[in-house]
mmCIF file of C-alpha atoms in Angstrom:
data_model
loop_
_atom_site.group_PDB
_atom_site.id
_atom_site.type_symbol
_atom_site.label_atom_id
_atom_site.label_comp_id
_atom_site.label_asym_id
_atom_site.label_seq_id
_atom_site.Cartn_x
_atom_site.Cartn_y
_atom_site.Cartn_z
ATOM 1 C CA UNK A 1 -170.319 -115.985 -88.543
ATOM 2 C CA UNK A 2 -168.892 -113.206 -86.371
ATOM 3 C CA UNK A 3 -171.323 -111.460 -84.088
ATOM 4 C CA UNK A 4 -170.482 -107.790 -83.845
ATOM 5 C CA UNK A 5 -171.724 -104.377 -82.720
ATOM 6 C CA UNK A 6 -170.418 -100.944 -83.428
ATOM 7 C CA UNK A 7 -170.115 -97.820 -81.169
ATOM 8 C CA UNK A 8 -169.469 -94.430 -82.591
ATOM 9 C CA UNK A 9 -170.896 -90.979 -81.459
ATOM 10 C CA UNK A 10 -171.289 -90.012 -85.172
ATOM 11 C CA UNK A 11 -174.258 -91.694 -86.972
ATOM 12 C CA UNK A 12 -172.777 -91.250 -90.435
ATOM 13 C CA UNK A 13 -169.750 -93.270 -89.345
ATOM 14 C CA UNK A 14 -172.135 -95.982 -88.283
ATOM 15 C CA UNK A 15 -173.897 -95.954 -91.480
ATOM 16 C CA UNK A 16 -170.603 -96.513 -93.225
ATOM 17 C CA UNK A 17 -169.773 -99.530 -91.060
ATOM 18 C CA UNK A 18 -173.361 -100.923 -91.521
ATOM 19 C CA UNK A 19 -173.131 -100.739 -95.374
ATOM 20 C CA UNK A 20 -169.617 -102.347 -95.347
ATOM 21 C CA UNK A 21 -170.757 -105.183 -93.059
ATOM 22 C CA UNK A 22 -173.731 -105.929 -95.359
ATOM 23 C CA UNK A 23 -171.163 -106.613 -98.131
ATOM 24 C CA UNK A 24 -169.227 -109.219 -96.171
ATOM 25 C CA UNK A 25 -170.793 -112.657 -95.372
ATOM 26 C CA UNK A 26 -168.537 -113.553 -92.426
ATOM 27 C CA UNK A 27 -169.894 -110.828 -90.184
ATOM 28 C CA UNK A 28 -173.207 -110.065 -88.604
ATOM 29 C CA UNK A 29 -173.462 -106.535 -87.320
ATOM 30 C CA UNK A 30 -176.281 -106.928 -84.810
ATOM 31 C CA UNK A 31 -176.658 -103.407 -83.467
ATOM 32 C CA UNK A 32 -175.035 -99.961 -83.617
ATOM 33 C CA UNK A 33 -174.924 -97.493 -80.837
ATOM 34 C CA UNK A 34 -174.074 -93.745 -80.573
ATOM 35 C CA UNK A 35 -174.058 -93.771 -76.753
ATOM 36 C CA UNK A 36 -171.503 -95.661 -74.732
ATOM 37 C CA UNK A 37 -173.756 -96.493 -71.777
ATOM 38 C CA UNK A 38 -176.233 -98.137 -74.148
ATOM 39 C CA UNK A 39 -173.575 -100.214 -75.797
ATOM 40 C CA UNK A 40 -172.257 -101.267 -72.401
ATOM 41 C CA UNK A 41 -175.751 -102.365 -71.100
ATOM 42 C CA UNK A 42 -176.240 -104.429 -74.303
ATOM 43 C CA UNK A 43 -172.739 -106.153 -74.075
ATOM 44 C CA UNK A 44 -173.381 -107.041 -70.391
ATOM 45 C CA UNK A 45 -176.518 -108.901 -71.514
ATOM 46 C CA UNK A 46 -175.575 -110.084 -75.033
ATOM 47 C CA UNK A 47 -171.746 -110.685 -75.458
ATOM 48 C CA UNK A 48 -170.466 -110.458 -78.967
ATOM 49 C CA UNK A 49 -167.412 -111.616 -80.824
ATOM 50 C CA UNK A 50 -166.241 -108.293 -82.167
ATOM 51 C CA UNK A 51 -166.616 -104.574 -81.415
ATOM 52 C CA UNK A 52 -166.083 -101.716 -83.914
ATOM 53 C CA UNK A 53 -165.145 -98.926 -81.612
ATOM 54 C CA UNK A 54 -164.556 -95.294 -82.134
ATOM 55 C CA UNK A 55 -161.697 -93.946 -79.945
ATOM 56 C CA UNK A 56 -162.555 -90.177 -79.731
ATOM 57 C CA UNK A 57 -166.027 -89.947 -78.061
ATOM 58 C CA UNK A 58 -167.321 -87.289 -75.818
ATOM 59 C CA UNK A 59 -168.423 -89.259 -72.733
ATOM 60 C CA UNK A 60 -165.644 -91.859 -72.629
ATOM 61 C CA UNK A 61 -162.723 -92.760 -74.944
ATOM 62 C CA UNK A 62 -163.067 -96.022 -76.793
ATOM 63 C CA UNK A 63 -159.870 -97.190 -75.129
ATOM 64 C CA UNK A 64 -161.288 -96.584 -71.626
ATOM 65 C CA UNK A 65 -164.587 -98.198 -72.749
ATOM 66 C CA UNK A 66 -162.766 -101.344 -74.023
ATOM 67 C CA UNK A 67 -160.883 -101.691 -70.680
ATOM 68 C CA UNK A 68 -164.160 -101.782 -68.838
ATOM 69 C CA UNK A 69 -165.777 -104.550 -70.858
ATOM 70 C CA UNK A 70 -166.954 -107.561 -68.707
ATOM 71 C CA UNK A 71 -166.289 -110.088 -71.453
ATOM 72 C CA UNK A 72 -163.318 -110.870 -73.562
ATOM 73 C CA UNK A 73 -164.075 -109.366 -76.974
ATOM 74 C CA UNK A 74 -162.087 -108.700 -80.224
ATOM 75 C CA UNK A 75 -161.934 -105.045 -81.054
ATOM 76 C CA UNK A 76 -161.271 -103.098 -84.236
ATOM 77 C CA UNK A 77 -160.694 -99.350 -83.283
ATOM 78 C CA UNK A 78 -161.816 -96.681 -85.595
ATOM 79 C CA UNK A 79 -160.713 -93.022 -85.412
ATOM 80 C CA UNK A 80 -159.730 -90.006 -87.359
ATOM 81 C CA UNK A 81 -156.627 -89.487 -85.122
ATOM 82 C CA UNK A 82 -153.563 -91.615 -86.003
ATOM 83 C CA UNK A 83 -151.827 -90.794 -82.685
ATOM 84 C CA UNK A 84 -154.085 -93.309 -80.998
ATOM 85 C CA UNK A 85 -152.801 -96.255 -82.901
ATOM 86 C CA UNK A 86 -149.987 -97.230 -80.602
ATOM 87 C CA UNK A 87 -152.156 -97.388 -77.555
ATOM 88 C CA UNK A 88 -154.838 -99.280 -79.413
ATOM 89 C CA UNK A 89 -152.404 -102.000 -80.463
ATOM 90 C CA UNK A 90 -150.953 -102.110 -76.904
ATOM 91 C CA UNK A 91 -154.418 -103.364 -75.923
ATOM 92 C CA UNK A 92 -154.043 -106.308 -78.341
ATOM 93 C CA UNK A 93 -156.579 -104.829 -80.717
ATOM 94 C CA UNK A 94 -157.388 -106.944 -83.715
ATOM 95 C CA UNK A 95 -156.836 -103.929 -86.048
ATOM 96 C CA UNK A 96 -156.992 -100.137 -86.144
ATOM 97 C CA UNK A 97 -158.820 -98.260 -88.899
ATOM 98 C CA UNK A 98 -158.123 -94.630 -89.710
ATOM 99 C CA UNK A 99 -161.090 -92.634 -90.971
ATOM 100 C CA UNK A 100 -162.185 -92.176 -93.699
ATOM 101 C CA UNK A 101 -162.214 -95.977 -93.988
ATOM 102 C CA UNK A 102 -162.122 -97.633 -97.435
ATOM 103 C CA UNK A 103 -164.021 -100.800 -98.191
ATOM 104 C CA UNK A 104 -160.752 -102.614 -99.002
ATOM 105 C CA UNK A 105 -159.048 -101.756 -95.712
ATOM 106 C CA UNK A 106 -162.271 -102.638 -93.898
ATOM 107 C CA UNK A 107 -162.318 -106.048 -95.492
ATOM 108 C CA UNK A 108 -158.718 -106.591 -94.561
ATOM 109 C CA UNK A 109 -159.472 -105.842 -90.899
ATOM 110 C CA UNK A 110 -162.546 -108.169 -90.853
ATOM 111 C CA UNK A 111 -160.518 -110.944 -92.397
ATOM 112 C CA UNK A 112 -157.948 -110.740 -89.571
ATOM 113 C CA UNK A 113 -160.840 -110.834 -87.007
ATOM 114 C CA UNK A 114 -162.388 -113.778 -88.821
ATOM 115 C CA UNK A 115 -159.031 -115.674 -88.749
ATOM 116 C CA UNK A 116 -158.614 -114.908 -84.974
ATOM 117 C CA UNK A 117 -162.271 -115.908 -84.379
ATOM 118 C CA UNK A 118 -161.912 -119.252 -86.159
ATOM 119 C CA UNK A 119 -158.773 -119.973 -83.988
ATOM 120 C CA UNK A 120 -160.582 -119.145 -80.841
ATOM 121 C CA UNK A 121 -163.574 -121.374 -81.703
ATOM 122 C CA UNK A 122 -161.722 -124.487 -82.836
ATOM 123 C CA UNK A 123 -161.845 -127.583 -80.562
ATOM 124 C CA UNK A 124 -158.663 -127.293 -78.467
ATOM 125 C CA UNK A 125 -157.951 -131.037 -79.098
ATOM 126 C CA UNK A 126 -157.706 -130.348 -82.796
ATOM 127 C CA UNK A 127 -155.244 -127.543 -82.407
ATOM 128 C CA UNK A 128 -151.753 -128.746 -83.130
ATOM 129 C CA UNK A 129 -148.463 -128.195 -85.026
ATOM 130 C CA UNK A 130 -146.262 -130.420 -86.989
ATOM 131 C CA UNK A 131 -142.673 -129.603 -86.196
ATOM 132 C CA UNK A 132 -139.762 -131.035 -88.073
ATOM 133 C CA UNK A 133 -137.167 -132.509 -85.594
ATOM 134 C CA UNK A 134 -135.081 -135.608 -85.251
ATOM 135 C CA UNK A 135 -135.508 -136.407 -88.879
ATOM 136 C CA UNK A 136 -139.308 -136.585 -88.434
ATOM 137 C CA UNK A 137 -142.488 -134.481 -88.459
ATOM 138 C CA UNK A 138 -143.623 -134.497 -84.835
ATOM 139 C CA UNK A 139 -147.260 -133.513 -83.987
ATOM 140 C CA UNK A 140 -147.500 -131.225 -80.956
ATOM 141 C CA UNK A 141 -150.882 -130.288 -79.304
ATOM 142 C CA UNK A 142 -150.857 -126.550 -78.653
ATOM 143 C CA UNK A 143 -152.536 -127.188 -75.347
ATOM 144 C CA UNK A 144 -149.354 -129.181 -74.169
ATOM 145 C CA UNK A 145 -146.826 -126.441 -74.879
ATOM 146 C CA UNK A 146 -145.502 -124.790 -71.840
ATOM 147 C CA UNK A 147 -143.091 -122.264 -73.356
ATOM 148 C CA UNK A 148 -140.641 -122.016 -76.293
ATOM 149 C CA UNK A 149 -137.051 -121.003 -75.939
ATOM 150 C CA UNK A 150 -135.103 -119.492 -78.874
ATOM 151 C CA UNK A 151 -131.406 -120.323 -79.393
ATOM 152 C CA UNK A 152 -130.164 -118.705 -82.546
ATOM 153 C CA UNK A 153 -131.722 -120.705 -85.418
ATOM 154 C CA UNK A 154 -132.991 -123.390 -83.041
ATOM 155 C CA UNK A 155 -135.889 -123.779 -80.793
ATOM 156 C CA UNK A 156 -136.507 -125.754 -77.580
ATOM 157 C CA UNK A 157 -140.164 -126.465 -77.302
ATOM 158 C CA UNK A 158 -140.928 -127.314 -73.666
ATOM 159 C CA UNK A 159 -143.944 -129.642 -73.495
ATOM 160 C CA UNK A 160 -146.075 -130.652 -70.442
ATOM 161 C CA UNK A 161 -145.060 -134.263 -69.247
ATOM 162 C CA UNK A 162 -143.027 -134.869 -72.450
ATOM 163 C CA UNK A 163 -139.544 -134.677 -73.644
ATOM 164 C CA UNK A 164 -138.363 -131.222 -74.811
ATOM 165 C CA UNK A 165 -138.257 -131.009 -78.740
ATOM 166 C CA UNK A 166 -135.379 -129.313 -80.402
ATOM 167 C CA UNK A 167 -136.174 -127.955 -83.830
ATOM 168 C CA UNK A 168 -134.319 -125.881 -86.479
ATOM 169 C CA UNK A 169 -136.625 -122.833 -86.496
ATOM 170 C CA UNK A 170 -136.793 -119.220 -85.415
ATOM 171 C CA UNK A 171 -139.082 -117.792 -82.745
ATOM 172 C CA UNK A 172 -140.484 -115.474 -85.294
ATOM 173 C CA UNK A 173 -141.423 -118.334 -87.613
ATOM 174 C CA UNK A 174 -143.155 -120.298 -84.950
ATOM 175 C CA UNK A 175 -144.957 -117.338 -83.453
ATOM 176 C CA UNK A 176 -146.659 -116.789 -86.841
ATOM 177 C CA UNK A 177 -148.130 -120.332 -86.496
ATOM 178 C CA UNK A 178 -149.433 -119.910 -82.915
ATOM 179 C CA UNK A 179 -152.786 -118.419 -81.966
ATOM 180 C CA UNK A 180 -152.325 -114.819 -80.681
ATOM 181 C CA UNK A 181 -154.868 -115.273 -78.008
ATOM 182 C CA UNK A 182 -152.984 -118.207 -76.460
ATOM 183 C CA UNK A 183 -149.265 -117.455 -76.865
ATOM 184 C CA UNK A 184 -147.226 -114.188 -76.365
ATOM 185 C CA UNK A 185 -143.618 -113.325 -76.764
ATOM 186 C CA UNK A 186 -142.167 -111.958 -73.550
ATOM 187 C CA UNK A 187 -138.402 -111.837 -74.339
ATOM 188 C CA UNK A 188 -136.228 -111.990 -77.492
ATOM 189 C CA UNK A 189 -135.596 -115.621 -76.508
ATOM 190 C CA UNK A 190 -139.026 -116.725 -75.106
ATOM 191 C CA UNK A 191 -142.594 -117.338 -76.081
ATOM 192 C CA UNK A 192 -145.015 -118.524 -73.371
ATOM 193 C CA UNK A 193 -148.408 -120.248 -73.212
ATOM 194 C CA UNK A 194 -150.622 -117.842 -71.360
ATOM 195 C CA UNK A 195 -152.727 -120.623 -69.858
ATOM 196 C CA UNK A 196 -149.710 -122.293 -68.334
ATOM 197 C CA UNK A 197 -148.515 -119.192 -66.406
ATOM 198 C CA UNK A 198 -148.624 -119.961 -62.645
ATOM 199 C CA UNK A 199 -147.616 -116.584 -61.329
ATOM 200 C CA UNK A 200 -145.683 -113.526 -62.375
ATOM 201 C CA UNK A 201 -143.283 -111.891 -59.866
ATOM 202 C CA UNK A 202 -140.497 -109.374 -60.206
ATOM 203 C CA UNK A 203 -140.842 -109.471 -63.992
ATOM 204 C CA UNK A 204 -140.302 -113.245 -63.993
ATOM 205 C CA UNK A 205 -142.934 -115.690 -65.298
ATOM 206 C CA UNK A 206 -143.140 -118.989 -63.502
ATOM 207 C CA UNK A 207 -144.254 -122.051 -65.436
ATOM 208 C CA UNK A 208 -143.647 -125.596 -64.356
ATOM 209 C CA UNK A 209 -140.788 -124.752 -61.956
ATOM 210 C CA UNK A 210 -139.136 -122.607 -64.587
ATOM 211 C CA UNK A 211 -138.548 -118.861 -64.399
ATOM 212 C CA UNK A 212 -138.817 -116.936 -67.695
ATOM 213 C CA UNK A 213 -137.750 -113.229 -67.814
ATOM 214 C CA UNK A 214 -139.981 -110.537 -69.214
ATOM 215 C CA UNK A 215 -137.860 -107.992 -71.184
ATOM 216 C CA UNK A 216 -138.683 -104.264 -71.205
ATOM 217 C CA UNK A 217 -139.481 -104.188 -74.953
ATOM 218 C CA UNK A 218 -142.376 -106.893 -74.493
ATOM 219 C CA UNK A 219 -143.462 -105.881 -70.914
ATOM 220 C CA UNK A 220 -146.390 -103.491 -71.838
ATOM 221 C CA UNK A 221 -147.922 -105.717 -74.403
ATOM 222 C CA UNK A 222 -147.636 -108.669 -72.065
ATOM 223 C CA UNK A 223 -149.308 -107.108 -69.122
ATOM 224 C CA UNK A 224 -152.059 -105.522 -71.275
ATOM 225 C CA UNK A 225 -152.829 -109.037 -72.632
ATOM 226 C CA UNK A 226 -152.980 -110.523 -69.022
ATOM 227 C CA UNK A 227 -155.391 -107.905 -68.027
ATOM 228 C CA UNK A 228 -157.792 -108.907 -70.801
ATOM 229 C CA UNK A 229 -157.866 -112.616 -69.706
#
């Protein structure tokens, strides 16, 4: 079950979140807070899996609060102002809920968080893909993937200490099968494993003696994700 807290300066908004959480058996809303300093003290002592976080608060914005967190935590932003959505997703938020929040939309956001949580809590040795290549289905451990290169309708999957696998598949299709927390697209032709990055210099990612470019359209999301590691 997902452990969660909620922070919102308006108590009625917290009451709604509390009532919604009570209707969903995959989430345990442990506490609610109206003051950011109280929530921050709690999180330093008791890390949780998920944070429901209002963006427009008087003392500190939810976005600035999230950037200060000492632990890596999933976040679902809540706000009455749609203009904050882009910045929220730049921070790799799990979801963004616009007030007033419906139960159906809330359930959808929590389901996304639950899927992400299950992926993060699987045994890494059990995380794998079956890829069709060389007239076979080949099992590939996600922990062995260095990066993936897209060539039109083909992929080259570069694997640690193994032969590169060439498969007829698109980058978009394989990205949907990969856990968001571990893999990120950095270029129209490249997906990289975050854990395999050795260094980033001059907008080039270095992995296993290979240099992978970061394109302008993926740069903001990529660096925001690195800052949350």
